[in-house]
PDB file of C-alpha atoms and ligand atoms in Angstrom:
ATOM      1  CA  MET J   1     113.766 111.194  65.934  1.00 53.00           C
ATOM      2  CA  ARG J   2     114.068 114.760  67.156  1.00 59.00           C
ATOM      3  CA  ASP J   3     117.442 115.867  68.492  1.00 66.00           C
ATOM      4  CA  GLU J   4     116.297 116.285  72.088  1.00 66.00           C
ATOM      5  CA  LEU J   5     114.817 112.823  72.027  1.00 61.00           C
ATOM      6  CA  ARG J   6     118.041 111.435  70.671  1.00 62.00           C
ATOM      7  CA  ASP J   7     119.891 113.087  73.555  1.00 67.00           C
ATOM      8  CA  LEU J   8     117.505 111.463  75.976  1.00 65.00           C
ATOM      9  CA  TYR J   9     118.250 108.056  74.524  1.00 68.00           C
ATOM     10  CA  GLN J  10     121.918 108.318  75.237  1.00 79.00           C
ATOM     11  CA  GLU J  11     124.134 105.359  74.677  1.00 83.00           C
ATOM     12  CA  VAL J  12     124.127 104.446  78.351  1.00 84.00           C
ATOM     13  CA  ILE J  13     120.366 104.283  78.460  1.00 87.00           C
ATOM     14  CA  LEU J  14     120.292 102.172  75.343  1.00 87.00           C
ATOM     15  CA  ASP J  15     122.908  99.868  76.805  1.00 89.00           C
ATOM     16  CA  HIS J  16     120.951  99.344  80.017  1.00 91.00           C
ATOM     17  CA  GLY J  17     117.770  98.962  78.007  1.00 87.00           C
ATOM     18  CA  ARG J  18     119.313  96.282  75.788  1.00 89.00           C
ATOM     19  CA  SER J  19     121.233  94.467  78.518  1.00 92.00           C
ATOM     20  CA  PRO J  20     119.503  95.257  81.784  1.00 94.00           C
ATOM     21  CA  ARG J  21     121.456  94.461  84.949  1.00 96.00           C
ATOM     22  CA  ASN J  22     119.923  92.183  87.574  1.00 98.00           C
ATOM     23  CA  PHE J  23     117.244  91.138  85.111  1.00 98.00           C
ATOM     24  CA  ARG J  24     116.108  87.950  86.825  1.00 97.00           C
ATOM     25  CA  ARG J  25     113.701  86.819  89.491  1.00 97.00           C
ATOM     26  CA  LEU J  26     114.648  86.117  93.085  1.00 97.00           C
ATOM     27  CA  GLU J  27     113.464  82.712  94.230  1.00 95.00           C
ATOM     28  CA  ASN J  28     112.430  83.616  97.789  1.00 96.00           C
ATOM     29  CA  PRO J  29     112.261  87.388  97.933  1.00 97.00           C
ATOM     30  CA  THR J  30     111.389  89.184 101.163  1.00 97.00           C
ATOM     31  CA  CYS J  31     108.922  91.186  99.113  1.00 97.00           C
ATOM     32  CA  LEU J  32     107.955  91.905  95.542  1.00 98.00           C
ATOM     33  CA  ALA J  33     105.519  94.078  93.632  1.00 98.00           C
ATOM     34  CA  HIS J  34     104.160  94.457  90.128  1.00 98.00           C
ATOM     35  CA  GLY J  35     104.344  97.906  88.584  1.00 98.00           C
ATOM     36  CA  ASN J  36     102.338  99.050  85.613  1.00 98.00           C
ATOM     37  CA  ASN J  37     102.619 102.236  83.576  1.00 97.00           C
ATOM     38  CA  PRO J  38      99.616 102.013  81.234  1.00 96.00           C
ATOM     39  CA  ILE J  39     100.399 105.316  79.523  1.00 94.00           C
ATOM     40  CA  CYS J  40     103.458 103.764  77.925  1.00 95.00           C
ATOM     41  CA  GLY J  41     102.816 100.052  78.366  1.00 96.00           C
ATOM     42  CA  ASP J  42     105.702  99.450  80.771  1.00 97.00           C
ATOM     43  CA  MET J  43     105.227  96.507  83.127  1.00 98.00           C
ATOM     44  CA  LEU J  44     107.717  95.142  85.591  1.00 97.00           C
ATOM     45  CA  VAL J  45     108.183  93.138  88.761  1.00 98.00           C
ATOM     46  CA  VAL J  46     110.691  94.217  91.402  1.00 98.00           C
ATOM     47  CA  TYR J  47     112.048  91.653  93.881  1.00 98.00           C
ATOM     48  CA  LEU J  48     113.883  92.533  97.097  1.00 98.00           C
ATOM     49  CA  ASP J  49     115.856  90.501  99.608  1.00 98.00           C
ATOM     50  CA  LEU J  50     116.157  92.395 102.886  1.00 97.00           C
ATOM     51  CA  ASP J  51     118.281  91.408 105.838  1.00 96.00           C
ATOM     52  CA  GLN J  52     117.168  91.658 109.485  1.00 93.00           C
ATOM     53  CA  ALA J  53     118.357  95.242 109.715  1.00 93.00           C
ATOM     54  CA  GLY J  54     116.360  96.314 106.668  1.00 91.00           C
ATOM     55  CA  ARG J  55     119.312  96.500 104.338  1.00 97.00           C
ATOM     56  CA  ILE J  56     118.803  95.557 100.701  1.00 98.00           C
ATOM     57  CA  GLU J  57     120.931  92.443 100.298  1.00 98.00           C
ATOM     58  CA  ASP J  58     119.803  91.788  96.774  1.00 98.00           C
ATOM     59  CA  LEU J  59     117.262  93.111  94.316  1.00 98.00           C
ATOM     60  CA  ALA J  60     116.265  92.243  90.807  1.00 98.00           C
ATOM     61  CA  PHE J  61     113.557  92.914  88.278  1.00 98.00           C
ATOM     62  CA  GLN J  62     111.843  91.451  85.262  1.00 98.00           C
ATOM     63  CA  GLY J  63     109.423  92.895  82.804  1.00 97.00           C
ATOM     64  CA  GLN J  64     109.081  94.708  79.549  1.00 96.00           C
ATOM     65  CA  GLY J  65     108.700  98.276  78.467  1.00 96.00           C
ATOM     66  CA  CYS J  66     110.394 101.178  76.765  1.00 94.00           C
ATOM     67  CA  ALA J  67     114.150 101.740  76.939  1.00 91.00           C
ATOM     68  CA  ILE J  68     113.741 104.418  79.618  1.00 93.00           C
ATOM     69  CA  SER J  69     111.751 102.196  81.971  1.00 96.00           C
ATOM     70  CA  MET J  70     114.106  99.254  81.520  1.00 96.00           C
ATOM     71  CA  ALA J  71     117.236 101.389  81.868  1.00 95.00           C
ATOM     72  CA  SER J  72     115.887 103.085  84.967  1.00 97.00           C
ATOM     73  CA  ALA J  73     115.018  99.758  86.602  1.00 98.00           C
ATOM     74  CA  SER J  74     118.432  98.403  85.691  1.00 97.00           C
ATOM     75  CA  MET J  75     120.235 101.430  87.140  1.00 96.00           C
ATOM     76  CA  MET J  76     118.052 101.316  90.245  1.00 98.00           C
ATOM     77  CA  THR J  77     119.073  97.732  90.998  1.00 98.00           C
ATOM     78  CA  GLU J  78     122.709  98.765  90.694  1.00 96.00           C
ATOM     79  CA  VAL J  79     122.558 101.774  92.994  1.00 97.00           C
ATOM     80  CA  LEU J  80     120.289 100.259  95.669  1.00 98.00           C
ATOM     81  CA  LYS J  81     122.189  97.072  96.407  1.00 97.00           C
ATOM     82  CA  GLY J  82     123.577  97.282  99.938  1.00 97.00           C
ATOM     83  CA  LYS J  83     121.525 100.362 100.835  1.00 97.00           C
ATOM     84  CA  THR J  84     119.158 100.553 103.789  1.00 96.00           C
ATOM     85  CA  LEU J  85     115.482 101.172 103.110  1.00 96.00           C
ATOM     86  CA  ALA J  86     115.847 104.674 104.558  1.00 94.00           C
ATOM     87  CA  GLU J  87     118.675 105.345 102.129  1.00 95.00           C
ATOM     88  CA  ALA J  88     116.632 103.869  99.287  1.00 96.00           C
ATOM     89  CA  ASN J  89     113.681 106.129 100.053  1.00 95.00           C
ATOM     90  CA  LYS J  90     115.930 109.166 100.265  1.00 94.00           C
ATOM     91  CA  LEU J  91     117.519 108.251  96.961  1.00 95.00           C
ATOM     92  CA  PHE J  92     114.104 107.945  95.319  1.00 96.00           C
ATOM     93  CA  GLU J  93     113.209 111.379  96.638  1.00 94.00           C
ATOM     94  CA  CYS J  94     116.389 112.774  95.114  1.00 94.00           C
ATOM     95  CA  PHE J  95     115.867 110.898  91.855  1.00 95.00           C
ATOM     96  CA  HIS J  96     112.273 112.087  91.605  1.00 95.00           C
ATOM     97  CA  ASP J  97     113.420 115.669  92.168  1.00 93.00           C
ATOM     98  CA  MET J  98     116.082 115.210  89.513  1.00 93.00           C
ATOM     99  CA  CYS J  99     113.444 114.024  87.024  1.00 94.00           C
ATOM    100  CA  THR J 100     110.980 116.811  87.749  1.00 94.00           C
ATOM    101  CA  ARG J 101     112.773 119.920  89.019  1.00 92.00           C
ATOM    102  CA  ASP J 102     114.847 122.257  86.896  1.00 88.00           C
ATOM    103  CA  ASP J 103     116.570 123.629  89.981  1.00 89.00           C
ATOM    104  CA  PHE J 104     117.664 120.204  91.214  1.00 89.00           C
ATOM    105  CA  ASP J 105     121.081 120.234  92.864  1.00 84.00           C
ATOM    106  CA  PRO J 106     122.434 116.881  94.099  1.00 76.00           C
ATOM    107  CA  ALA J 107     125.188 118.618  96.039  1.00 76.00           C
ATOM    108  CA  LYS J 108     122.870 120.624  98.267  1.00 74.00           C
ATOM    109  CA  PRO J 109     123.591 120.176 101.975  1.00 67.00           C
ATOM    110  CA  GLY J 110     121.851 117.292 103.705  1.00 67.00           C
ATOM    111  CA  GLY J 111     121.043 116.009 100.301  1.00 78.00           C
ATOM    112  CA  CYS J 112     121.590 113.094  98.098  1.00 88.00           C
ATOM    113  CA  ASP J 113     124.072 110.270  97.678  1.00 91.00           C
ATOM    114  CA  VAL J 114     126.308 112.031  95.182  1.00 90.00           C
ATOM    115  CA  ASP J 115     127.831 108.867  93.682  1.00 91.00           C
ATOM    116  CA  ALA J 116     124.466 107.271  93.095  1.00 93.00           C
ATOM    117  CA  MET J 117     122.989 110.461  91.701  1.00 92.00           C
ATOM    118  CA  GLU J 118     125.859 110.797  89.289  1.00 89.00           C
ATOM    119  CA  ARG J 119     125.036 107.389  87.856  1.00 89.00           C
ATOM    120  CA  LEU J 120     121.338 108.153  87.736  1.00 93.00           C
ATOM    121  CA  SER J 121     121.947 111.524  86.108  1.00 89.00           C
ATOM    122  CA  MET J 122     121.900 109.747  82.730  1.00 87.00           C
ATOM    123  CA  LEU J 123     118.140 109.848  83.091  1.00 91.00           C
ATOM    124  CA  SER J 124     117.821 113.529  83.960  1.00 90.00           C
ATOM    125  CA  GLY J 125     116.832 114.231  80.337  1.00 87.00           C
ATOM    126  CA  VAL J 126     113.322 112.991  81.118  1.00 91.00           C
ATOM    127  CA  ARG J 127     112.743 116.376  82.749  1.00 91.00           C
ATOM    128  CA  GLU J 128     112.049 117.709  79.263  1.00 89.00           C
ATOM    129  CA  PHE J 129     109.443 115.004  78.668  1.00 89.00           C
ATOM    130  CA  PRO J 130     106.936 114.915  81.534  1.00 88.00           C
ATOM    131  CA  ILE J 131     105.265 111.787  80.199  1.00 90.00           C
ATOM    132  CA  ARG J 132     108.603 109.982  80.378  1.00 93.00           C
ATOM    133  CA  VAL J 133     108.967 110.737  84.084  1.00 95.00           C
ATOM    134  CA  LYS J 134     106.512 107.920  84.749  1.00 96.00           C
ATOM    135  CA  CYS J 135     108.663 105.551  82.728  1.00 96.00           C
ATOM    136  CA  ALA J 136     111.750 106.582  84.670  1.00 96.00           C
ATOM    137  CA  THR J 137     110.156 106.362  88.113  1.00 97.00           C
ATOM    138  CA  LEU J 138     108.086 103.190  87.608  1.00 97.00           C
ATOM    139  CA  ALA J 139     110.734 100.836  89.019  1.00 98.00           C
ATOM    140  CA  TRP J 140     111.199 103.084  92.048  1.00 98.00           C
ATOM    141  CA  HIS J 141     107.479 103.325  92.772  1.00 97.00           C
ATOM    142  CA  THR J 142     107.321  99.548  92.432  1.00 98.00           C
ATOM    143  CA  MET J 143     110.253  99.086  94.813  1.00 98.00           C
ATOM    144  CA  GLN J 144     108.530 101.275  97.402  1.00 97.00           C
ATOM    145  CA  ALA J 145     105.237  99.426  96.982  1.00 97.00           C
ATOM    146  CA  ALA J 146     106.996  96.095  97.542  1.00 97.00           C
ATOM    147  CA  VAL J 147     108.563  97.355 100.759  1.00 96.00           C
ATOM    148  CA  LYS J 148     105.176  98.623 101.965  1.00 95.00           C
ATOM    149  CA  GLY J 149     103.624  95.229 101.260  1.00 96.00           C
ATOM    150  CA  GLU J 150     101.575  96.406  98.306  1.00 95.00           C
ATOM    151  CA  GLN J 151     101.586  93.888  95.487  1.00 93.00           C
ATOM    152  CA  GLU J 152     100.428  96.089  92.628  1.00 94.00           C
ATOM    153  CA  ILE J 153     100.975  99.680  91.688  1.00 94.00           C
ATOM    154  CA  SER J 154      99.992 101.721  88.674  1.00 94.00           C
ATOM    155  CA  THR J 155     101.217 105.115  87.598  1.00 89.00           C
ATOM    156  CA  GLU J 156      97.676 105.883  86.437  1.00 83.00           C
ATOM    157  CA  GLY J 157      96.548 108.911  88.375  1.00 62.00           C
ATOM    158  CA  ALA J 158      99.806 109.124  90.306  1.00 54.00           C
ATOM    159  CA  PRO J 159     101.423 112.546  90.540  1.00 50.00           C
TER     160      PRO J 159
HETATM  161 ZN1  LIG Q   1     107.862 103.854  79.097  1.00 59.63          ZN
END
Protein backbone atom coordinates (compact mmCIF):
# COMPACT_ATOMS: atom_id res chain seq x y z
CA MET A 1 0.00 0.00 0.00
CA ARG A 2 1.35 3.42 -0.89
CA ASP A 3 1.94 5.86 1.95
CA GLU A 4 -0.79 8.29 0.93
CA LEU A 5 -3.26 5.45 0.76
CA ARG A 6 -2.22 4.29 4.18
CA ASP A 7 -2.86 7.80 5.49
CA LEU A 8 -6.30 7.71 3.96
CA TYR A 9 -7.09 4.49 5.77
CA GLN A 10 -6.46 5.98 9.15
CA GLU A 11 -7.25 4.00 12.22
CA VAL A 12 -10.54 5.79 12.74
CA ILE A 13 -11.75 4.90 9.29
CA LEU A 14 -10.73 1.31 9.78
CA ASP A 15 -12.51 1.23 13.11
CA HIS A 16 -15.76 2.55 11.64
CA GLY A 17 -15.36 0.23 8.69
CA ARG A 18 -14.92 -2.81 10.95
CA SER A 19 -17.54 -1.85 13.53
CA PRO A 20 -19.96 0.49 11.82
CA ARG A 21 -22.27 2.47 14.10
CA ASN A 22 -26.03 2.25 13.61
CA PHE A 23 -25.56 -0.74 11.33
CA ARG A 24 -29.09 -2.12 11.47
CA ARG A 25 -32.42 -1.70 9.76
CA LEU A 26 -35.26 0.41 11.10
CA GLU A 27 -38.51 -1.53 11.24
CA ASN A 28 -40.89 1.25 10.16
CA PRO A 29 -38.75 3.99 8.69
CA THR A 30 -40.30 7.22 7.43
CA CYS A 31 -38.22 6.73 4.31
CA LEU A 32 -35.39 4.65 2.95
CA ALA A 33 -33.30 4.37 -0.19
CA HIS A 34 -30.83 2.01 -1.79
CA GLY A 35 -27.53 3.48 -2.91
CA ASN A 36 -25.16 1.86 -5.35
CA ASN A 37 -21.63 2.84 -6.31
CA PRO A 38 -20.84 0.44 -9.18
CA ILE A 39 -17.34 1.83 -9.69
CA CYS A 40 -16.26 0.36 -6.38
CA GLY A 41 -19.03 -2.14 -5.66
CA ASP A 42 -20.40 -0.31 -2.61
CA MET A 43 -24.08 -0.95 -1.90
CA LEU A 44 -26.07 0.28 1.04
CA VAL A 45 -29.52 1.07 2.36
CA VAL A 46 -30.15 4.16 4.47
CA TYR A 47 -33.19 4.29 6.78
CA LEU A 48 -34.55 7.47 8.37
CA ASP A 49 -37.12 8.14 11.06
CA LEU A 50 -38.33 11.73 10.86
CA ASP A 51 -40.55 13.47 13.36
CA GLN A 52 -43.42 15.82 12.44
CA ALA A 53 -41.08 18.80 12.31
CA GLY A 54 -38.70 17.08 9.90
CA ARG A 55 -36.05 16.33 12.46
CA ILE A 56 -34.05 13.13 12.11
CA GLU A 57 -35.07 11.12 15.17
CA ASP A 58 -33.15 8.06 14.14
CA LEU A 59 -31.21 6.79 11.17
CA ALA A 60 -29.39 3.62 10.34
CA PHE A 61 -27.84 1.80 7.43
CA GLN A 62 -26.95 -1.63 6.17
CA GLY A 63 -24.90 -2.79 3.27
CA GLN A 64 -21.46 -3.74 2.13
CA GLY A 65 -18.58 -2.00 0.47
CA CYS A 66 -15.09 -0.69 0.95
CA ALA A 67 -13.85 0.68 4.27
CA ILE A 68 -14.33 4.27 3.11
CA SER A 69 -17.98 3.80 2.15
CA MET A 70 -18.79 1.94 5.36
CA ALA A 71 -16.90 4.40 7.56
CA SER A 72 -18.54 7.36 5.88
CA ALA A 73 -22.02 5.89 6.32
CA SER A 74 -21.24 5.09 9.93
CA MET A 75 -19.98 8.61 10.65
CA MET A 76 -22.96 10.10 8.82
CA THR A 77 -25.43 8.28 11.06
CA GLU A 78 -23.58 9.64 14.09
CA VAL A 79 -23.50 13.28 13.03
CA LEU A 80 -27.03 13.46 11.58
CA LYS A 81 -29.01 12.12 14.51
CA GLY A 82 -31.13 14.93 15.93
CA LYS A 83 -30.48 17.25 12.99
CA THR A 84 -33.21 18.82 10.88
CA LEU A 85 -33.33 17.98 7.18
CA ALA A 86 -32.17 21.51 6.38
CA GLU A 87 -29.19 21.02 8.66
CA ALA A 88 -28.52 17.61 7.10
CA ASN A 89 -28.52 19.07 3.60
CA LYS A 90 -26.21 21.88 4.65
CA LEU A 91 -23.88 19.39 6.27
CA PHE A 92 -23.77 17.31 3.09
CA GLU A 93 -22.90 20.43 1.13
CA CYS A 94 -20.05 21.12 3.53
CA PHE A 95 -18.91 17.50 3.52
CA HIS A 96 -18.98 17.37 -0.27
CA ASP A 97 -16.90 20.55 -0.42
CA MET A 98 -14.48 19.06 2.08
CA CYS A 99 -14.07 15.97 -0.11
CA THR A 100 -13.58 17.88 -3.35
CA ARG A 101 -12.14 21.34 -2.68
CA ASP A 102 -8.57 22.06 -1.68
CA ASP A 103 -9.57 25.48 -0.37
CA PHE A 104 -12.28 24.11 1.91
CA ASP A 105 -12.56 26.00 5.19
CA PRO A 106 -15.15 24.74 7.70
CA ALA A 107 -14.79 27.89 9.78
CA LYS A 108 -15.86 30.27 7.03
CA PRO A 109 -18.69 32.58 8.07
CA GLY A 110 -22.21 31.29 7.55
CA GLY A 111 -20.68 27.93 7.05
CA CYS A 112 -20.67 24.51 8.45
CA ASP A 113 -21.40 22.78 11.74
CA VAL A 114 -17.86 22.88 13.08
CA ASP A 115 -18.26 19.97 15.52
CA ALA A 116 -19.71 17.69 12.90
CA MET A 117 -17.13 18.70 10.32
CA GLU A 118 -14.35 17.98 12.76
CA ARG A 119 -15.58 14.42 13.10
CA LEU A 120 -16.03 14.04 9.36
CA SER A 121 -12.60 15.50 8.67
CA MET A 122 -11.18 11.98 9.05
CA LEU A 123 -12.41 11.44 5.52
CA SER A 124 -10.90 14.57 3.99
CA GLY A 125 -8.04 12.43 2.61
CA VAL A 126 -10.33 11.28 -0.19
CA ARG A 127 -9.64 14.64 -1.83
CA GLU A 128 -6.42 13.11 -3.13
CA PHE A 129 -8.34 10.20 -4.66
CA PRO A 130 -11.21 11.48 -6.82
CA ILE A 131 -12.57 7.99 -7.36
CA ARG A 132 -12.90 7.58 -3.60
CA VAL A 133 -15.10 10.66 -3.32
CA LYS A 134 -17.98 8.54 -4.59
CA CYS A 135 -17.33 6.00 -1.86
CA ALA A 136 -17.31 8.72 0.77
CA THR A 137 -20.44 10.49 -0.45
CA LEU A 138 -22.56 7.43 -1.31
CA ALA A 139 -24.33 7.29 2.07
CA TRP A 140 -25.09 11.01 1.89
CA HIS A 141 -26.49 10.83 -1.63
CA THR A 142 -28.58 7.88 -0.48
CA MET A 143 -29.84 9.79 2.55
CA GLN A 144 -30.90 12.68 0.32
CA ALA A 145 -32.61 10.34 -2.14
CA ALA A 146 -34.58 8.74 0.70
CA VAL A 147 -35.78 12.13 1.91
CA LYS A 148 -36.83 13.07 -1.63
CA GLY A 149 -38.80 9.84 -1.94
CA GLU A 150 -36.44 8.25 -4.43
CA GLN A 151 -35.87 4.58 -3.70
CA GLU A 152 -32.71 3.99 -5.71
CA ILE A 153 -29.67 6.04 -6.51
CA SER A 154 -26.45 5.27 -8.31
CA THR A 155 -23.25 7.25 -8.41
CA GLU A 156 -22.88 6.22 -12.05
CA GLY A 157 -22.79 9.41 -14.05
CA ALA A 158 -23.21 11.58 -10.97
CA PRO A 159 -20.86 14.54 -10.64
ZN1 LIG B 1 -15.88 2.20 -2.22
